[in-house]
Short mmCIF file of C-alpha atoms in Angstrom, two decimals:
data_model
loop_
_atom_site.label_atom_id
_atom_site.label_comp_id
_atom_site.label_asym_id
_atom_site.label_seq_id
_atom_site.Cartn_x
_atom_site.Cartn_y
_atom_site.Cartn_z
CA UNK A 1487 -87.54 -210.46 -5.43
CA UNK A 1488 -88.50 -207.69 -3.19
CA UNK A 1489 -86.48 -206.03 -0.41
CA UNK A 1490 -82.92 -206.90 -2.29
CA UNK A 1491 -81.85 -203.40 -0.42
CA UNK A 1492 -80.83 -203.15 3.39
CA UNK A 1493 -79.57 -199.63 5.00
CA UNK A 1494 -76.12 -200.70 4.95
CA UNK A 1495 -76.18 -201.15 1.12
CA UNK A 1496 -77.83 -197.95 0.69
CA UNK A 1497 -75.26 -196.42 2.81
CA UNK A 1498 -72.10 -198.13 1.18
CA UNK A 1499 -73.35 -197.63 -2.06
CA UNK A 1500 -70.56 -195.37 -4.29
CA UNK A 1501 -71.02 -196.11 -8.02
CA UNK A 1502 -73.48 -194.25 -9.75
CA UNK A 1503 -76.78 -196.20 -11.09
CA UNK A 1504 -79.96 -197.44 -10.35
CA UNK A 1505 -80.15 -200.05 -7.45
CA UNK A 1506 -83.46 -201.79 -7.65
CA UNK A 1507 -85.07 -202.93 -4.16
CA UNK A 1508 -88.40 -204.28 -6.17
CA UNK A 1509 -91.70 -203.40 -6.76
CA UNK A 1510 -90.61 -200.40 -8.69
CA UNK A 1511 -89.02 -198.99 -6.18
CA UNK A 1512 -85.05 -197.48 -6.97
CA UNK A 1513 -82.17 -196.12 -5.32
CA UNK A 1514 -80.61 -193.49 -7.98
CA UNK A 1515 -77.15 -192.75 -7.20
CA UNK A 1516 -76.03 -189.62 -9.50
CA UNK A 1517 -72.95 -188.82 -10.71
CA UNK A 1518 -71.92 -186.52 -7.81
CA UNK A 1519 -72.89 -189.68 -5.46
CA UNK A 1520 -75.87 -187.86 -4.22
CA UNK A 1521 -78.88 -190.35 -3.32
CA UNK A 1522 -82.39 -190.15 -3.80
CA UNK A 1523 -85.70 -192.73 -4.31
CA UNK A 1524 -87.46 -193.38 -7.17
CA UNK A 1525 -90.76 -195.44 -7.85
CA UNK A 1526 -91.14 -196.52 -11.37
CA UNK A 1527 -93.77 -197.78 -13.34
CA UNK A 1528 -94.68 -198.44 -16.78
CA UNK A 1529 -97.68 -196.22 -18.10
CA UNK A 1530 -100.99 -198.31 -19.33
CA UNK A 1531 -101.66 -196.13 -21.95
CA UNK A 1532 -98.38 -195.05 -23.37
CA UNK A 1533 -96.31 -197.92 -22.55
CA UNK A 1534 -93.85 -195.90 -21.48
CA UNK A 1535 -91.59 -196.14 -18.37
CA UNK A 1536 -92.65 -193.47 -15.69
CA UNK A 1537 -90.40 -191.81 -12.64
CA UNK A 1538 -91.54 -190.61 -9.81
CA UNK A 1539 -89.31 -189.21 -7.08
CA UNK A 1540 -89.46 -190.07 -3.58
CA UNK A 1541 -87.18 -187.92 -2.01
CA UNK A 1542 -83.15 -187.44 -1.07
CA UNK A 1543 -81.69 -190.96 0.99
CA UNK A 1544 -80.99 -188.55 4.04
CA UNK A 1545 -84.88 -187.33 4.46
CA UNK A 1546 -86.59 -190.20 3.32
CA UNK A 1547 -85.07 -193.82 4.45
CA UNK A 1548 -85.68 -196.83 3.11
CA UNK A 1549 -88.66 -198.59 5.01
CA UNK A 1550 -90.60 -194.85 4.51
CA UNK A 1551 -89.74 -195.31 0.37
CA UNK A 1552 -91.09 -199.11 0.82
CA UNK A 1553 -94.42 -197.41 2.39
CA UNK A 1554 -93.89 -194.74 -0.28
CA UNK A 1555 -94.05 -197.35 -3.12
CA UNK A 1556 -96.81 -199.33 -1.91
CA UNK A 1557 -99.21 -196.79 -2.40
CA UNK A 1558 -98.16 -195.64 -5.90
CA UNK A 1559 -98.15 -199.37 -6.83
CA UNK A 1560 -101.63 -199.27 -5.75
CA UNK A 1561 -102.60 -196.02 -7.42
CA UNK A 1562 -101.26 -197.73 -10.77
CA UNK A 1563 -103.53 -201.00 -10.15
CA UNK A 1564 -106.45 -198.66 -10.11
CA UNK A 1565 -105.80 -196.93 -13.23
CA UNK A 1566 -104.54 -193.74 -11.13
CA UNK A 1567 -100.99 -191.75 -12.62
CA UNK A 1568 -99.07 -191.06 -8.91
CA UNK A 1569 -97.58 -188.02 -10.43
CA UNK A 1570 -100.79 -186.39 -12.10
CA UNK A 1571 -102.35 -187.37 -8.57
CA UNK A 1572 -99.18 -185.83 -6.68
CA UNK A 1573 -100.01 -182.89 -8.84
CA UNK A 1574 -103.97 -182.31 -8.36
CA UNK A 1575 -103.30 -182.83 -4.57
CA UNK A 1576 -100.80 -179.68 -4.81
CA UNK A 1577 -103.21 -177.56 -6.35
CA UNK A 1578 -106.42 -178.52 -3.72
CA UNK A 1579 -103.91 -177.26 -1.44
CA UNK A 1580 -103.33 -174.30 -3.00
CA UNK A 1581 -106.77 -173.43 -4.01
CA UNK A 1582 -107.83 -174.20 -0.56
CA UNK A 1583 -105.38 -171.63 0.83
CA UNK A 1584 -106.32 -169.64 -2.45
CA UNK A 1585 -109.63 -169.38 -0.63
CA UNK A 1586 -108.86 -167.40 2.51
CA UNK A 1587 -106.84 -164.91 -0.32
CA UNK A 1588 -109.53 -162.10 -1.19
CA UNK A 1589 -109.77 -160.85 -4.15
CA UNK A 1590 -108.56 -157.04 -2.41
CA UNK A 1591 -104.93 -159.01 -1.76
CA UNK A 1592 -105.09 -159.98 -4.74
CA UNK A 1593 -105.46 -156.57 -6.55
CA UNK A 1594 -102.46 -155.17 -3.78
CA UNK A 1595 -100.81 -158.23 -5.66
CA UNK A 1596 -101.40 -157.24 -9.03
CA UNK A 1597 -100.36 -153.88 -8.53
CA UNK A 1598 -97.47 -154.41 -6.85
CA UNK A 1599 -96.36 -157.27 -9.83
CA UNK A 1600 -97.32 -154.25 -12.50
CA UNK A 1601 -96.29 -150.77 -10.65
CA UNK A 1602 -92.97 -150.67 -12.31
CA UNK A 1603 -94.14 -151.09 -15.78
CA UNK A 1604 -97.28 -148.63 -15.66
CA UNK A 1605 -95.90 -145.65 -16.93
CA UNK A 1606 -96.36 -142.99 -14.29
CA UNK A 1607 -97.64 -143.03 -10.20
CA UNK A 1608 -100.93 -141.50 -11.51
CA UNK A 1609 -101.77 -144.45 -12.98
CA UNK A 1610 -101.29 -146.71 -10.15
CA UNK A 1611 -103.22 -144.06 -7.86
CA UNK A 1612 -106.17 -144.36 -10.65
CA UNK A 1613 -106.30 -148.28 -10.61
CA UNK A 1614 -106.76 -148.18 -6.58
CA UNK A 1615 -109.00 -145.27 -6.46
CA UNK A 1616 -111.24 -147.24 -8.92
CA UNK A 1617 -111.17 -150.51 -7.38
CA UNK A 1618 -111.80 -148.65 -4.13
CA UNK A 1619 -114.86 -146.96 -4.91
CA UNK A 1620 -116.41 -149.21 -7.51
CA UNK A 1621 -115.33 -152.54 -6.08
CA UNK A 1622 -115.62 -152.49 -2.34
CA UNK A 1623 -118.12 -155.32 -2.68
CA UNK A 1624 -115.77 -157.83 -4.29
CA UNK A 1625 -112.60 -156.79 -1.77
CA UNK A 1626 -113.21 -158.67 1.02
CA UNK A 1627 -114.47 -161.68 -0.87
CA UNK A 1628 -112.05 -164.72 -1.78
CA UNK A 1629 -111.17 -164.64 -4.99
CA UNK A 1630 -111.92 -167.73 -5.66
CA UNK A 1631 -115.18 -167.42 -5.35
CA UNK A 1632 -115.85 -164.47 -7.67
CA UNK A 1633 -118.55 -165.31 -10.12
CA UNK A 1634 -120.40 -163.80 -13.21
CA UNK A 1635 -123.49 -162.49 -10.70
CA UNK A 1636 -120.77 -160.54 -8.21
CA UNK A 1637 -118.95 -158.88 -11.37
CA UNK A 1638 -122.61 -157.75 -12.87
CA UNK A 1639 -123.67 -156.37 -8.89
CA UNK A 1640 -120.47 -154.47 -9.33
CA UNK A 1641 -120.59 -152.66 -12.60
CA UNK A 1642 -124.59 -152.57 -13.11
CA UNK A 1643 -124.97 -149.24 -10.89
CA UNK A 1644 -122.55 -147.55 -13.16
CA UNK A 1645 -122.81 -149.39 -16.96
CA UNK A 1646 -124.92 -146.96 -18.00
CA UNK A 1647 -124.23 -143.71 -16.17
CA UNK A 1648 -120.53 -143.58 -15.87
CA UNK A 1649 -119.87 -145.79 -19.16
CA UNK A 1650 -116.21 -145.32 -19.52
CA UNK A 1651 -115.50 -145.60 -15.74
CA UNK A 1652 -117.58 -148.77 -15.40
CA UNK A 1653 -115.45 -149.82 -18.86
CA UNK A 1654 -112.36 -149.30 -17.03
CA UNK A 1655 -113.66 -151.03 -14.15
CA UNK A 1656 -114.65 -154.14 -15.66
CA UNK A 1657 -110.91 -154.22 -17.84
CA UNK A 1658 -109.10 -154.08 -14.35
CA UNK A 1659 -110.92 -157.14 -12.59
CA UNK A 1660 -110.25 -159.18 -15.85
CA UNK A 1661 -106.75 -158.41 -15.17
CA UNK A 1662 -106.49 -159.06 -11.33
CA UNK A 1663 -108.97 -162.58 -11.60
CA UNK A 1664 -106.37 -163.75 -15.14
CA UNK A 1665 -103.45 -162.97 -12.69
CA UNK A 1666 -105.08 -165.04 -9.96
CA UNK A 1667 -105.52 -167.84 -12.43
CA UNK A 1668 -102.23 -167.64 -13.90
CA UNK A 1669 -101.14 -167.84 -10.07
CA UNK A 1670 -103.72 -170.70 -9.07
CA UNK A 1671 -105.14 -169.03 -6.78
CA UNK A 1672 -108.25 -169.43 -8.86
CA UNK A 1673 -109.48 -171.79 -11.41
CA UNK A 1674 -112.36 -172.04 -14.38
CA UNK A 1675 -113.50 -169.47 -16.72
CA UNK A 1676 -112.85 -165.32 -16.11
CA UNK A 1677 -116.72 -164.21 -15.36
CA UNK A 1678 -115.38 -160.19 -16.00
CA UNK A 1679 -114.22 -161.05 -19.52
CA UNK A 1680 -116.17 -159.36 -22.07
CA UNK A 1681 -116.22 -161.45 -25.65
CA UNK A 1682 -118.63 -164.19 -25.18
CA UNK A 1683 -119.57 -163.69 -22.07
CA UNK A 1684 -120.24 -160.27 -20.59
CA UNK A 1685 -121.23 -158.65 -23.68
CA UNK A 1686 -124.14 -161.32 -23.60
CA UNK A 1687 -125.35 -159.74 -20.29
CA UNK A 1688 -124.40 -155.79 -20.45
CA UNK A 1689 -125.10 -153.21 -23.60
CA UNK A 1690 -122.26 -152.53 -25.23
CA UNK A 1691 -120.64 -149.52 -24.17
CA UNK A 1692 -120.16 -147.86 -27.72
CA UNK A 1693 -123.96 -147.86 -28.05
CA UNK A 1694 -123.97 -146.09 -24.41
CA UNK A 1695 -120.59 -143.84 -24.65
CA UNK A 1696 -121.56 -140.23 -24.61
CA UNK A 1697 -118.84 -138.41 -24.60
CA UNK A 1698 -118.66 -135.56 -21.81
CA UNK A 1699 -117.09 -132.39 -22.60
CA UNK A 1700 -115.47 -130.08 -20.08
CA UNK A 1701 -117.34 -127.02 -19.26
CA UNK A 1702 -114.98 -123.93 -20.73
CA UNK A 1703 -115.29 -120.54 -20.65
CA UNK A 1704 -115.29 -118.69 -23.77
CA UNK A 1705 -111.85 -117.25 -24.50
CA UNK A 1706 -113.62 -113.81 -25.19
CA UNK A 1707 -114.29 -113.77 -21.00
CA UNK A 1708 -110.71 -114.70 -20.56
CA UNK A 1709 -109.53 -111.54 -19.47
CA UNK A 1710 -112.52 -110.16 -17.20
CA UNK A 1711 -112.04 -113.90 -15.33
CA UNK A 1712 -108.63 -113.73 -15.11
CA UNK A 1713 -109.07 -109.93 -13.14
CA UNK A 1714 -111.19 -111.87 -11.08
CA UNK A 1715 -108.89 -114.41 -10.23
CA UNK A 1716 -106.16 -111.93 -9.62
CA UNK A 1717 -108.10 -110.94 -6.90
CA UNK A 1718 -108.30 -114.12 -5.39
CA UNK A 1719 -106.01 -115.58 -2.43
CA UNK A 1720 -104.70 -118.24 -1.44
CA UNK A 1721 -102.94 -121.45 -3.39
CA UNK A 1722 -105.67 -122.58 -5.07
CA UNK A 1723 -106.29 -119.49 -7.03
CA UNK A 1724 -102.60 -119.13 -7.87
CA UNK A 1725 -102.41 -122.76 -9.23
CA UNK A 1726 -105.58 -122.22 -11.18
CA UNK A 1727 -103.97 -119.07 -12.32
CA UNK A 1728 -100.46 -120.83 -13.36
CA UNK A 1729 -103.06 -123.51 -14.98
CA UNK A 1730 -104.14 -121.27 -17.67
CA UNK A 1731 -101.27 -119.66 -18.48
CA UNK A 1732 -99.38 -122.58 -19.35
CA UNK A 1733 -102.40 -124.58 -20.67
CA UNK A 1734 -101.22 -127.58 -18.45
CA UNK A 1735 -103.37 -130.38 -16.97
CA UNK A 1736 -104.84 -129.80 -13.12
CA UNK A 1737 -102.85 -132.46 -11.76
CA UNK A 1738 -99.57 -131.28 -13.31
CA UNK A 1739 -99.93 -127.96 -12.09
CA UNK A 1740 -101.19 -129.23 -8.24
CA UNK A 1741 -98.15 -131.54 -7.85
CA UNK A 1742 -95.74 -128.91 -9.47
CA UNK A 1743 -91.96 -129.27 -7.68
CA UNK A 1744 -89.59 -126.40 -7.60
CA UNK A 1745 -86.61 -128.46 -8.65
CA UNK A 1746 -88.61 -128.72 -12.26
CA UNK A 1747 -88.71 -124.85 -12.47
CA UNK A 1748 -85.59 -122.52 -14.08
CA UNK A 1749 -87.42 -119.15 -13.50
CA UNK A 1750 -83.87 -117.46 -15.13
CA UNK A 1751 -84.57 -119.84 -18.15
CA UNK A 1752 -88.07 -119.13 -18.16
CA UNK A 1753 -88.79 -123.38 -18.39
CA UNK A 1754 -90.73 -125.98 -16.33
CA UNK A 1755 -89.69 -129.31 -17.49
CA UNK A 1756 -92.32 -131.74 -16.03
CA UNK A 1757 -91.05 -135.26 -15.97
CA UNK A 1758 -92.65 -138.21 -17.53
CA UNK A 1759 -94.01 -139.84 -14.61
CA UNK A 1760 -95.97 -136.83 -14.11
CA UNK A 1761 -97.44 -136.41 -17.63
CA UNK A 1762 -100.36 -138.50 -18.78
CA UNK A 1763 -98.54 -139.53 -22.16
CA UNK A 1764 -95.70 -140.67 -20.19
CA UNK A 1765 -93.67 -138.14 -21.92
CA UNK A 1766 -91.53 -135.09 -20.34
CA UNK A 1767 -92.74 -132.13 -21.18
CA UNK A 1768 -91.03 -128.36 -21.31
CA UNK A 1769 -93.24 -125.82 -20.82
CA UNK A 1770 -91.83 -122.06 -21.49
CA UNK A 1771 -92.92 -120.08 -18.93
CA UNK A 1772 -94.71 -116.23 -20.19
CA UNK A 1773 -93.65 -113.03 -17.87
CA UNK A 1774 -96.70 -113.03 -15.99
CA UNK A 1775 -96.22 -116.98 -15.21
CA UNK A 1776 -92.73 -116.36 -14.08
CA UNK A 1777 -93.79 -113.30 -12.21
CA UNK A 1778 -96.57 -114.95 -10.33
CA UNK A 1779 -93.99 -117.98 -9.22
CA UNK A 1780 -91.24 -115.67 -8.16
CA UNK A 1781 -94.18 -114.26 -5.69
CA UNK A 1782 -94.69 -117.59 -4.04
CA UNK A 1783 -92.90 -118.76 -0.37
CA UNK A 1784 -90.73 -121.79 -0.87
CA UNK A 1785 -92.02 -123.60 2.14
CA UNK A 1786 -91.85 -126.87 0.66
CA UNK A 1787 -90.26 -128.99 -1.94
CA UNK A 1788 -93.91 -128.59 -3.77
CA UNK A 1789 -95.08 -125.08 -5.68
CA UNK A 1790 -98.31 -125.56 -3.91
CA UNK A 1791 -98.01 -127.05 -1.03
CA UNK A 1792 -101.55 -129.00 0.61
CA UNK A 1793 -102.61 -128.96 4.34
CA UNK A 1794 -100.98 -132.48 4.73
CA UNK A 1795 -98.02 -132.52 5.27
CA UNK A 1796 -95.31 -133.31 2.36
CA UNK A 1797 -97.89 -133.08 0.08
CA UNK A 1798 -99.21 -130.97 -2.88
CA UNK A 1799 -102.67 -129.38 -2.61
CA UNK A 1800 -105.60 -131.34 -5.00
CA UNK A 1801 -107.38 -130.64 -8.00
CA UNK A 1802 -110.31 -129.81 -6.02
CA UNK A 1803 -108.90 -126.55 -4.33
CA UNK A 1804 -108.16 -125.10 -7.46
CA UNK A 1805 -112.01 -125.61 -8.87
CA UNK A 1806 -112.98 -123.97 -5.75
CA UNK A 1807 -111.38 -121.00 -7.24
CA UNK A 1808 -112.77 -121.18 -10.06
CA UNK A 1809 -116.13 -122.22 -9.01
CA UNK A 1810 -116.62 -119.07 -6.60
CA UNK A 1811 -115.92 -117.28 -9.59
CA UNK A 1812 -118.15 -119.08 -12.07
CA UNK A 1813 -120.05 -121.91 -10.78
CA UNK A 1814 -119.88 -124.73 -13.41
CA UNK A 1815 -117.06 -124.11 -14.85
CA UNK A 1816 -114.59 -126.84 -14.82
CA UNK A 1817 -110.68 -126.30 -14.51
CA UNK A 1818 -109.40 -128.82 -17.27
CA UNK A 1819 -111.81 -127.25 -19.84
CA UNK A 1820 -109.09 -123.87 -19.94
CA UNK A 1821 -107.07 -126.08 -22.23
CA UNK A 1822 -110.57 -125.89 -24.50
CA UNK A 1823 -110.57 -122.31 -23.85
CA UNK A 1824 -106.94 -121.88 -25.13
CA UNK A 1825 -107.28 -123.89 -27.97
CA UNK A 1826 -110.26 -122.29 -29.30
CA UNK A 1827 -108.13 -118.48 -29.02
CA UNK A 1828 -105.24 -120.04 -30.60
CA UNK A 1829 -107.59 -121.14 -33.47
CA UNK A 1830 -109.44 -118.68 -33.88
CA UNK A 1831 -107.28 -115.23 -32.54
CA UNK A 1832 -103.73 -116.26 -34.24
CA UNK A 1833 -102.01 -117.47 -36.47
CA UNK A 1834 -99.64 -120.26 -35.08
CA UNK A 1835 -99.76 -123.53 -36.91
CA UNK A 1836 -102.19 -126.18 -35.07
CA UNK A 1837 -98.95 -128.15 -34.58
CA UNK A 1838 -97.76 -125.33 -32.08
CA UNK A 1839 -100.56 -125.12 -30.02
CA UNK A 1840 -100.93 -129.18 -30.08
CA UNK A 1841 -97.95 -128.86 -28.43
CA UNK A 1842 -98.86 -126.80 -25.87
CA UNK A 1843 -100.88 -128.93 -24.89
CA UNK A 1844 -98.64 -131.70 -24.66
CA UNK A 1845 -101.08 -133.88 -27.25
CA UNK A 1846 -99.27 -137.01 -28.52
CA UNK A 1847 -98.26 -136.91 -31.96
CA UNK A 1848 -99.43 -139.68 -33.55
CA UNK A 1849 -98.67 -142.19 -36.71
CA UNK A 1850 -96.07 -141.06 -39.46
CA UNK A 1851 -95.59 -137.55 -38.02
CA UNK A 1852 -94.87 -139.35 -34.47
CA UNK A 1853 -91.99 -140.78 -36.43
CA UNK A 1854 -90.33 -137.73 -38.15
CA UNK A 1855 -91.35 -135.15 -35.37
CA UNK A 1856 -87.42 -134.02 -33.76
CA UNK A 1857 -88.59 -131.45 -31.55
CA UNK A 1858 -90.86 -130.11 -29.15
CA UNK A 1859 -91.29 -126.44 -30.85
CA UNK A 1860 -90.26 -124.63 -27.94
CA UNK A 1861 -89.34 -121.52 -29.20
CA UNK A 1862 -92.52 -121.12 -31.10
CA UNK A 1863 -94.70 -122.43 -28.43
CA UNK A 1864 -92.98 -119.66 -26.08
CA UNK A 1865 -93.81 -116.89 -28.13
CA UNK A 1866 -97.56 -118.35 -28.07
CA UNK A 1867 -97.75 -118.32 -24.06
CA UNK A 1868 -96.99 -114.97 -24.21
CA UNK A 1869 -99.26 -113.88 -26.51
CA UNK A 1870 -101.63 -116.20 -24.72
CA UNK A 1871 -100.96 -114.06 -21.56
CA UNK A 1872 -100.88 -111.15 -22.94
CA UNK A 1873 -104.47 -111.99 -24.30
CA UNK A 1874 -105.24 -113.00 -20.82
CA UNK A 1875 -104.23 -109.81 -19.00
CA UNK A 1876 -107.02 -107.78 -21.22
CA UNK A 1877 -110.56 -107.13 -20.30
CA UNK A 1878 -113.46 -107.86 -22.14
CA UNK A 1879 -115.62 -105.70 -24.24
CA UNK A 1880 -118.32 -104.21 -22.77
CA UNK A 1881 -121.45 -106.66 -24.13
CA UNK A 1882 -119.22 -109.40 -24.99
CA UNK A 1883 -120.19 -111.71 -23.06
CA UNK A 1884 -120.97 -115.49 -24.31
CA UNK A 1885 -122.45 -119.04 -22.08
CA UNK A 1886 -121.07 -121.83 -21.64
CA UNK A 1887 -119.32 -123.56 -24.20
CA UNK A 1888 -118.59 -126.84 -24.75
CA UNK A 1889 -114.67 -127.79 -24.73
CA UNK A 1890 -113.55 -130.87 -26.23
CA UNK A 1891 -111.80 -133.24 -23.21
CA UNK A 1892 -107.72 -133.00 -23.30
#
């Protein structure tokens, strides 16, 4: 018998159960005497009984859960599941609105989920400057719609020229279109991913990977370029100049703070997030490298502050230092240039001046390795300046060589 419920029993009703009005239809009273429909049915394949809610007593009354349960019992008598139906209707709606998301929002998205874990700001600056430059076609499409042909427009131009770029590239829309799947915002295959699919279509990058080494001058010029510098003003040529005597990185030098400076203690301690290992770093600081800081204004909370303001000057002033000095010359490859006089001019163990350059350690030795050798690696920096501060032989003069990237 059908309609055994009426309003006023559903309203009266106290003990918990299940109060059948037929045609699968339920009122479930629960334990804390809350109410709520449910249309059951038994499943064709399975035999098993099925539940599908219908919604709480005070949203949903009784003659709606009748209209409710008239289509589901119709749905059944056509072979359809109500709840897998319930379900793929969710997700149309959500891939429809998954439509007007682009696939720009979604890599704001992906950063933004992923920020916290990426192990310094760099990092995050690096993932948006390359999706930026080398993705702008994709950004303002939906994401859903991103297929095999759009990834291969984007990466083409650069697959074979800048191999490891256009690597990274391709590694970073895998990620943002797997989080848009996981998030449904997409469905189907990944057309960026590589294995079976991309590497079907594109060379493979180790058979196109040249490696490209830094341009450094030979440490035998050091002295004679460092006169030159000397000469120099303004920030950039003092930053390029702090650069090589501490053997640091361009970017750790350009967004150098005084608070990571103890000039009496003759340290720089440059934290972790600033360091491409992740890892802080101490760096001891030679006479001449404390002398030329103790010359600079503090006019900001940055050693080198840019033209914007509250922030540090770029990369790119510094290599115009060096560049109206020597032309093609490149500022990381003074790290080469260091490493080669340590190896070939002294005697400190490769350890040491691995150090110095803030290399990670790697496998067993990683383990085992307790400190930073800064005592040692001091006493190198100031032989290292001291190197620095002389002028070269008359006649000994060298080309370019090729430095190995840090």
């Amino acid at each position: 018998m059908n309609n055994r419920l009426t309003a006023l029993s559903v309203k009266n009703r106290k003990a918990p159960g299940r109060y059948g009005d037929g045609g699968g239809l339920y009122l479930f009273v629960r334990p804390d005497l809350s109410k709520t429909w449910v249309f059951r049915w038994r499943d064709r394949t399975t035999g098993k009984l099925r539940d599908k809610g219908l919604g709480p007593v005070w949203d949903v009354t009784l003659e709606e859960a009748r209209r409710r349960a008239a289509t589901y019992r119709q749905q059944v008598r056509e072979g359809i599941d109500p709840i897998d139906a319930a379900r793929q209707a969710r997700a149309a709606v959500k891939l429809e609105r998954a439509r007007r998301l682009t696939f720009g929002q979604c890599c704001e998205k992906y950063m933004d989920a992923h920020r916290e874990s990426w192990r310094n700001a760099k990092h995050a600056a690096q993932w948006q400057s390359t999706l930026d430059t080398y993705c702008a076609s994709l950004l303002p499409l939906p994401v859903a719609e991103i297929d095999t042909a759009l990834v291969i427009k984007a990466l083409e131009p650069i697959w074979t020229t800048k191999t490891e770029t256009a690597t990274r590239v391709r590694q970073r829309i895998e990620a943002v279109l797997n989080w848009a799947t996981a998030r449904e915002f997409r469905t189907g295959e990944n057309p960026a991913r590589w294995r079976g699919h991309l590497d079907k279509l594109l060379p493979k990058p180790t058979k196109l990977k040249n490696v490209e080494h830094r341009a450094a001058l030979p440490y035998s010029e050091a002295g004679a370029f460092m006169a030159e510098l000397r000469q120099q003003k303004g920030l950039g040529a003092s930053a390029l100049e702090l650069q090589i005597l501490t053997a640091c990185r361009p970017g750790e030098v350009a967004g150098a703070q005084w608070a990571e400076f103890d000039l009496e203690g003759a340290t720089w301690t440059i934290p972790g997030e600033r360091m491409k290992a992740g890892k802080e770093h101490r760096v001891p600081l030679s006479p001449p490298a404390v002398a030329l800081l103790r010359k600079l204004q503090r006019v900001s909370v940055y050693v080198f502050p840019g033209t914007k303001k509250g922030q540090p000057i770029t990369t790119a002033a510094m290599l115009k230092a060096l560049r109206t000095i020597r032309p093609g010359f490149d500022a990381h490859g003074f790290r080469s240039t260091f490493r080669d006089w340590a190896a070939d001019q002294t005697a400190y163990p490769r350890d040491v001046a691995e150090a110095a350059l803030a290399h990670a350690v790697q496998g067993v030795e990683a383990v085992y390795r307790r400190t930073d050798l800064l005592n040692k690696r001091a006493r190198l920096m100031a032989d290292w300046a001291k190197y620095c501060a002389k002028a070269a032989p008359a006649g000994n003069v060298t080309g370019i060589r090729e430095g190995v990237k840090a």
